[in-house]
Amino acid sequence: MEIPDGKKISNQIKDEIAAEVAKMRERGEKVPHLAAVIVGSDGASLTYVGSKVRACERIGFESTLVKLPSTTSEQELLKKIHELNEDKDIDGFIVQLPLPEQIDTQKVIMAVHPDKDVDGFHPMNFGKMALDMSTFIPATPFGILELLERYQVDTKGKHTVVIGRSHIVGRPMSILMGRKGWPGNSTVTLTHSHTKNITRIISQADIVISALGVPNFLKAEMVKDDAVVIDVGITRVPDETKEKGYYITGDVDYENVSKKASFITPVPGGVDPMTIAMLLKNTLLARERHRSRE
């Protein structure tokens, strides 16, 4: 049974990007510039955005953090997005989700220019991904592909079951695992809350990718022997016995499923460190595209 080290792989990717950035500086070229917009003061979002800024510093990117109050109107946020779209110094930017209830998330996603949408959420980029065209792949699915590739996980002809149909992970993952190429070329079943006989379907899977957000949903009896299990879920579960008042767990009953799986990602430390690394990779790609047009 293999336990992939997401932190180690993400650091390798950051080192590879840092080497590319160093070459850019040597050639006197502009280095990539990533901006992040955060509305409000959600603790998890602030932590995540802070780690993105630190990652940029480590690899030599320029970074900009735009903090807006939770009372920001939809119009004010759209105005800020327009400014970032027009700013030629910024190669890519993300708007941290979730957003306050007065803001329509769909409008915000649509407002980000596809050429700067390093989250890969814009319909134009999602459509290109679905058509196997060069584009920005959403960072978490991109990170899962990278883990599968670097650990030489065979996906060709395998039955992949994706649990959860979110636009951020589940749906793009189902498309990517069925694409031509590797990782890909698998037969994909996308399951969700209305799927009948979900346990039977999961038990037939060679590869299970769970992005449901339900702690310990996937039990050992649902998984066949030697399955590859990718746990994308990451949930804070309240626990007063812990110093922070909570513990972090995934969708998978790790202790028991790990006894049957041939490959299983831990939470934390599996998929989660990969997300920021692939966001940085998308930003590097954005800079290269912009340079080719200059």
GROMACS .gro file of C-alpha atoms in nm:
model
  294
    1MET     CA    1   0.000   0.000   0.000
    2GLU     CA    2   0.138   0.336  -0.107
    3ILE     CA    3   0.069   0.667   0.070
    4PRO     CA    4   0.158   0.958  -0.160
    5ASP     CA    5   0.328   1.255   0.002
    6GLY     CA    6   0.145   1.559  -0.135
    7LYS     CA    7   0.364   1.801   0.057
    8LYS     CA    8   0.683   1.650  -0.087
    9ILE     CA    9   0.547   1.655  -0.446
   10SER     CA   10   0.412   2.009  -0.408
   11ASN     CA   11   0.755   2.124  -0.288
   12GLN     CA   12   0.917   1.955  -0.589
   13ILE     CA   13   0.679   2.143  -0.820
   14LYS     CA   14   0.751   2.472  -0.642
   15ASP     CA   15   1.126   2.409  -0.680
   16GLU     CA   16   1.075   2.342  -1.053
   17ILE     CA   17   0.877   2.665  -1.091
   18ALA     CA   18   1.137   2.859  -0.889
   19ALA     CA   19   1.407   2.737  -1.131
   20GLU     CA   20   1.199   2.865  -1.425
   21VAL     CA   21   1.152   3.201  -1.252
   22ALA     CA   22   1.527   3.228  -1.187
   23LYS     CA   23   1.589   3.176  -1.562
   24MET     CA   24   1.336   3.451  -1.640
   25ARG     CA   25   1.521   3.692  -1.411
   26GLU     CA   26   1.854   3.601  -1.575
   27ARG     CA   27   1.704   3.682  -1.915
   28GLY     CA   28   1.571   4.013  -1.780
   29GLU     CA   29   1.211   3.905  -1.829
   30LYS     CA   30   0.912   4.000  -1.619
   31VAL     CA   31   0.838   3.733  -1.354
   32PRO     CA   32   0.484   3.599  -1.294
   33HIS     CA   33   0.253   3.810  -1.081
   34LEU     CA   34  -0.039   3.646  -0.895
   35ALA     CA   35  -0.310   3.846  -0.719
   36ALA     CA   36  -0.567   3.718  -0.471
   37VAL     CA   37  -0.890   3.892  -0.372
   38ILE     CA   38  -1.054   3.807  -0.040
   39VAL     CA   39  -1.386   3.951   0.076
   40GLY     CA   40  -1.447   3.936   0.451
   41SER     CA   41  -1.249   3.762   0.724
   42ASP     CA   42  -1.333   3.391   0.705
   43GLY     CA   43  -1.057   3.215   0.902
   44ALA     CA   44  -1.002   2.924   0.664
   45SER     CA   45  -0.996   3.157   0.362
   46LEU     CA   46  -0.747   3.394   0.525
   47THR     CA   47  -0.519   3.101   0.610
   48TYR     CA   48  -0.540   2.967   0.255
   49VAL     CA   49  -0.475   3.303   0.090
   50GLY     CA   50  -0.187   3.370   0.331
   51SER     CA   51  -0.023   3.042   0.228
   52LYS     CA   52  -0.057   3.143  -0.139
   53VAL     CA   53   0.124   3.471  -0.072
   54ARG     CA   54   0.405   3.290   0.114
   55ALA     CA   55   0.436   3.037  -0.170
   56CYS     CA   56   0.474   3.324  -0.418
   57GLU     CA   57   0.754   3.473  -0.210
   58ARG     CA   58   0.931   3.138  -0.192
   59ILE     CA   59   0.941   3.077  -0.566
   60GLY     CA   60   1.009   3.435  -0.672
   61PHE     CA   61   0.665   3.539  -0.800
   62GLU     CA   62   0.531   3.886  -0.738
   63SER     CA   63   0.205   3.879  -0.543
   64THR     CA   64  -0.073   4.118  -0.453
   65LEU     CA   65  -0.332   4.059  -0.181
   66VAL     CA   66  -0.654   4.260  -0.212
   67LYS     CA   67  -0.853   4.256   0.114
   68LEU     CA   68  -1.209   4.385   0.100
   69PRO     CA   69  -1.457   4.415   0.391
   70SER     CA   70  -1.743   4.166   0.424
   71THR     CA   71  -1.985   4.454   0.351
   72THR     CA   72  -1.841   4.499  -0.002
   73SER     CA   73  -2.120   4.519  -0.261
   74GLU     CA   74  -2.132   4.304  -0.573
   75GLN     CA   75  -2.075   4.615  -0.786
   76GLU     CA   76  -1.766   4.715  -0.585
   77LEU     CA   77  -1.616   4.368  -0.625
   78LEU     CA   78  -1.691   4.360  -0.999
   79LYS     CA   79  -1.519   4.700  -1.031
   80LYS     CA   80  -1.208   4.563  -0.856
   81ILE     CA   81  -1.210   4.255  -1.084
   82HIS     CA   82  -1.229   4.485  -1.388
   83GLU     CA   83  -0.923   4.675  -1.258
   84LEU     CA   84  -0.728   4.350  -1.222
   85ASN     CA   85  -0.836   4.238  -1.570
   86GLU     CA   86  -0.698   4.564  -1.712
   87ASP     CA   87  -0.375   4.565  -1.507
   88LYS     CA   88  -0.107   4.441  -1.749
   89ASP     CA   89   0.136   4.375  -1.464
   90ILE     CA   90  -0.087   4.101  -1.317
   91ASP     CA   91  -0.072   3.767  -1.500
   92GLY     CA   92  -0.341   3.585  -1.308
   93PHE     CA   93  -0.569   3.632  -1.011
   94ILE     CA   94  -0.816   3.442  -0.798
   95VAL     CA   95  -1.120   3.552  -0.604
   96GLN     CA   96  -1.132   3.346  -0.285
   97LEU     CA   97  -1.456   3.155  -0.230
   98PRO     CA   98  -1.698   3.146  -0.055
   99LEU     CA   99  -1.821   3.503  -0.102
  100PRO     CA  100  -2.066   3.691   0.125
  101GLU     CA  101  -2.435   3.628   0.049
  102GLN     CA  102  -2.492   3.969  -0.112
  103ILE     CA  103  -2.257   3.873  -0.398
  104ASP     CA  104  -2.353   3.642  -0.686
  105THR     CA  105  -2.062   3.397  -0.718
  106GLN     CA  106  -2.155   3.312  -1.078
  107LYS     CA  107  -2.135   3.679  -1.183
  108VAL     CA  108  -1.791   3.705  -1.023
  109ILE     CA  109  -1.661   3.393  -1.201
  110MET     CA  110  -1.793   3.528  -1.532
  111ALA     CA  111  -1.627   3.867  -1.471
  112VAL     CA  112  -1.271   3.727  -1.442
  113HIS     CA  113  -1.099   3.743  -1.782
  114PRO     CA  114  -1.035   3.387  -1.908
  115ASP     CA  115  -0.668   3.473  -1.977
  116LYS     CA  116  -0.619   3.557  -1.607
  117ASP     CA  117  -0.848   3.291  -1.463
  118VAL     CA  118  -0.577   3.076  -1.302
  119ASP     CA  119  -0.844   2.901  -1.093
  120GLY     CA  120  -0.983   2.757  -1.418
  121PHE     CA  121  -1.344   2.835  -1.321
  122HIS     CA  122  -1.454   3.051  -1.617
  123PRO     CA  123  -1.692   2.868  -1.858
  124MET     CA  124  -1.452   2.935  -2.147
  125ASN     CA  125  -1.168   2.757  -1.967
  126PHE     CA  126  -1.398   2.479  -1.843
  127GLY     CA  127  -1.523   2.427  -2.200
  128LYS     CA  128  -1.169   2.412  -2.338
  129MET     CA  129  -1.079   2.155  -2.072
  130ALA     CA  130  -1.381   1.945  -2.173
  131LEU     CA  131  -1.265   1.958  -2.535
  132ASP     CA  132  -0.906   1.857  -2.452
  133MET     CA  133  -0.777   2.200  -2.553
  134SER     CA  134  -0.488   2.381  -2.382
  135THR     CA  135  -0.628   2.581  -2.091
  136PHE     CA  136  -0.614   2.640  -1.716
  137ILE     CA  137  -0.723   2.322  -1.534
  138PRO     CA  138  -0.882   2.388  -1.192
  139ALA     CA  139  -0.604   2.362  -0.937
  140THR     CA  140  -0.731   2.071  -0.724
  141PRO     CA  141  -0.810   1.838  -1.019
  142PHE     CA  142  -0.477   1.946  -1.175
  143GLY     CA  143  -0.304   1.846  -0.851
  144ILE     CA  144  -0.472   1.505  -0.849
  145LEU     CA  145  -0.356   1.441  -1.207
  146GLU     CA  146  -0.003   1.539  -1.107
  147LEU     CA  147  -0.005   1.300  -0.809
  148LEU     CA  148  -0.130   1.012  -1.027
  149GLU     CA  149   0.137   1.089  -1.287
  150ARG     CA  150   0.430   1.127  -1.050
  151TYR     CA  151   0.339   0.808  -0.863
  152GLN     CA  152   0.293   0.621  -1.194
  153VAL     CA  153  -0.067   0.517  -1.118
  154ASP     CA  154  -0.213   0.325  -1.412
  155THR     CA  155  -0.548   0.475  -1.519
  156LYS     CA  156  -0.589   0.328  -1.869
  157GLY     CA  157  -0.901   0.115  -1.899
  158LYS     CA  158  -0.968   0.141  -1.525
  159HIS     CA  159  -1.312   0.208  -1.379
  160THR     CA  160  -1.298   0.544  -1.199
  161VAL     CA  161  -1.584   0.644  -0.969
  162VAL     CA  162  -1.600   1.013  -0.876
  163ILE     CA  163  -1.810   1.095  -0.570
  164GLY     CA  164  -1.950   1.450  -0.581
  165ARG     CA  165  -2.034   1.673  -0.878
  166SER     CA  166  -1.908   2.018  -0.775
  167HIS     CA  167  -1.786   2.249  -1.050
  168ILE     CA  168  -1.455   2.286  -0.867
  169VAL     CA  169  -1.356   1.919  -0.828
  170GLY     CA  170  -1.609   1.643  -0.904
  171ARG     CA  171  -1.731   1.743  -1.248
  172PRO     CA  172  -1.392   1.847  -1.392
  173MET     CA  173  -1.232   1.534  -1.243
  174SER     CA  174  -1.486   1.312  -1.419
  175ILE     CA  175  -1.401   1.479  -1.752
  176LEU     CA  176  -1.024   1.463  -1.700
  177MET     CA  177  -1.016   1.097  -1.601
  178GLY     CA  178  -1.206   1.006  -1.918
  179ARG     CA  179  -0.991   1.215  -2.155
  180LYS     CA  180  -0.748   1.068  -2.406
  181GLY     CA  181  -0.399   1.044  -2.263
  182TRP     CA  182  -0.252   0.980  -1.920
  183PRO     CA  183  -0.365   1.022  -1.653
  184GLY     CA  184  -0.697   0.946  -1.824
  185ASN     CA  185  -0.840   0.686  -2.061
  186SER     CA  186  -1.047   0.541  -1.778
  187THR     CA  187  -1.419   0.462  -1.778
  188VAL     CA  188  -1.583   0.713  -1.547
  189THR     CA  189  -1.896   0.700  -1.332
  190LEU     CA  190  -1.995   1.029  -1.166
  191THR     CA  191  -2.198   0.972  -0.850
  192HIS     CA  192  -2.382   1.218  -0.625
  193SER     CA  193  -2.652   1.249  -0.359
  194HIS     CA  194  -2.924   1.110  -0.589
  195THR     CA  195  -2.727   0.810  -0.715
  196LYS     CA  196  -2.904   0.481  -0.646
  197ASN     CA  197  -2.699   0.182  -0.527
  198ILE     CA  198  -2.399   0.408  -0.471
  199THR     CA  199  -2.225   0.152  -0.248
  200ARG     CA  200  -2.248  -0.116  -0.518
  201ILE     CA  201  -2.113   0.125  -0.782
  202ILE     CA  202  -1.820   0.233  -0.563
  203SER     CA  203  -1.738  -0.131  -0.482
  204GLN     CA  204  -1.674  -0.192  -0.854
  205ALA     CA  205  -1.424   0.092  -0.887
  206ASP     CA  206  -1.052   0.051  -0.952
  207ILE     CA  207  -1.006   0.420  -0.868
  208VAL     CA  208  -1.225   0.616  -0.624
  209ILE     CA  209  -1.204   0.997  -0.611
  210SER     CA  210  -1.415   1.134  -0.327
  211ALA     CA  211  -1.497   1.507  -0.325
  212LEU     CA  212  -1.815   1.503  -0.119
  213GLY     CA  213  -1.719   1.698   0.193
  214VAL     CA  214  -1.883   1.443   0.425
  215PRO     CA  215  -1.641   1.326   0.698
  216ASN     CA  216  -1.563   0.951   0.687
  217PHE     CA  217  -1.828   0.881   0.422
  218LEU     CA  218  -1.623   0.617   0.242
  219LYS     CA  219  -1.606   0.299   0.451
  220ALA     CA  220  -1.383  -0.006   0.403
  221GLU     CA  221  -1.676  -0.228   0.301
  222MET     CA  222  -1.750   0.008   0.009
  223VAL     CA  223  -1.405  -0.031  -0.147
  224LYS     CA  224  -1.267  -0.333  -0.329
  225ASP     CA  225  -0.926  -0.478  -0.250
  226ASP     CA  226  -0.628  -0.289  -0.400
  227ALA     CA  227  -0.837   0.012  -0.508
  228VAL     CA  228  -0.672   0.351  -0.561
  229VAL     CA  229  -0.841   0.600  -0.326
  230ILE     CA  230  -0.809   0.977  -0.368
  231ASP     CA  231  -0.957   1.172  -0.076
  232VAL     CA  232  -1.031   1.533  -0.171
  233GLY     CA  233  -1.256   1.605   0.127
  234ILE     CA  234  -1.120   1.825   0.404
  235THR     CA  235  -1.355   1.908   0.691
  236ARG     CA  236  -1.303   2.073   1.028
  237VAL     CA  237  -1.480   1.857   1.286
  238PRO     CA  238  -1.540   2.029   1.627
  239ASP     CA  239  -1.349   1.858   1.908
  240GLU     CA  240  -1.298   2.032   2.243
  241THR     CA  241  -1.020   1.789   2.337
  242LYS     CA  242  -0.801   1.940   2.064
  243GLU     CA  243  -0.598   2.257   2.120
  244LYS     CA  244  -0.756   2.429   1.818
  245GLY     CA  245  -1.105   2.308   1.909
  246TYR     CA  246  -1.134   2.089   1.599
  247TYR     CA  247  -0.958   1.821   1.399
  248ILE     CA  248  -0.930   1.787   1.021
  249THR     CA  249  -1.056   1.478   0.843
  250GLY     CA  250  -1.140   1.372   0.489
  251ASP     CA  251  -1.424   1.187   0.318
  252VAL     CA  252  -1.252   0.852   0.375
  253ASP     CA  253  -1.244   0.636   0.688
  254TYR     CA  254  -0.867   0.633   0.646
  255GLU     CA  255  -0.777   0.392   0.925
  256ASN     CA  256  -0.989   0.109   0.782
  257VAL     CA  257  -0.987   0.187   0.408
  258SER     CA  258  -0.605   0.206   0.409
  259LYS     CA  259  -0.598  -0.166   0.504
  260LYS     CA  260  -0.760  -0.253   0.168
  261ALA     CA  261  -0.635   0.015  -0.073
  262SER     CA  262  -0.319  -0.015  -0.283
  263PHE     CA  263  -0.280   0.366  -0.291
  264ILE     CA  264  -0.453   0.619  -0.063
  265THR     CA  265  -0.407   0.992  -0.008
  266PRO     CA  266  -0.398   1.110   0.354
  267VAL     CA  267  -0.585   1.414   0.490
  268PRO     CA  268  -0.420   1.650   0.545
  269GLY     CA  269  -0.101   1.614   0.340
  270GLY     CA  270  -0.233   1.437   0.032
  271VAL     CA  271  -0.429   1.638  -0.223
  272ASP     CA  272  -0.450   1.965  -0.025
  273PRO     CA  273  -0.085   2.081  -0.061
  274MET     CA  274  -0.108   2.017  -0.437
  275THR     CA  275  -0.377   2.280  -0.492
  276ILE     CA  276  -0.153   2.581  -0.426
  277ALA     CA  277   0.135   2.427  -0.625
  278MET     CA  278  -0.088   2.387  -0.931
  279LEU     CA  279  -0.230   2.737  -0.893
  280LEU     CA  280   0.130   2.860  -0.916
  281LYS     CA  281   0.186   2.638  -1.221
  282ASN     CA  282  -0.121   2.793  -1.387
  283THR     CA  283   0.016   3.140  -1.311
  284LEU     CA  284   0.348   3.048  -1.473
  285LEU     CA  285   0.152   2.927  -1.777
  286ALA     CA  286  -0.041   3.257  -1.783
  287ARG     CA  287   0.286   3.456  -1.784
  288GLU     CA  288   0.425   3.245  -2.069
  289ARG     CA  289   0.108   3.302  -2.273
  290HIS     CA  290   0.112   3.676  -2.210
  291ARG     CA  291   0.481   3.698  -2.303
  292SER     CA  292   0.414   3.525  -2.636
  293ARG     CA  293   0.167   3.802  -2.722
  294GLU     CA  294   0.385   4.095  -2.613
   0.00000   0.00000   0.00000
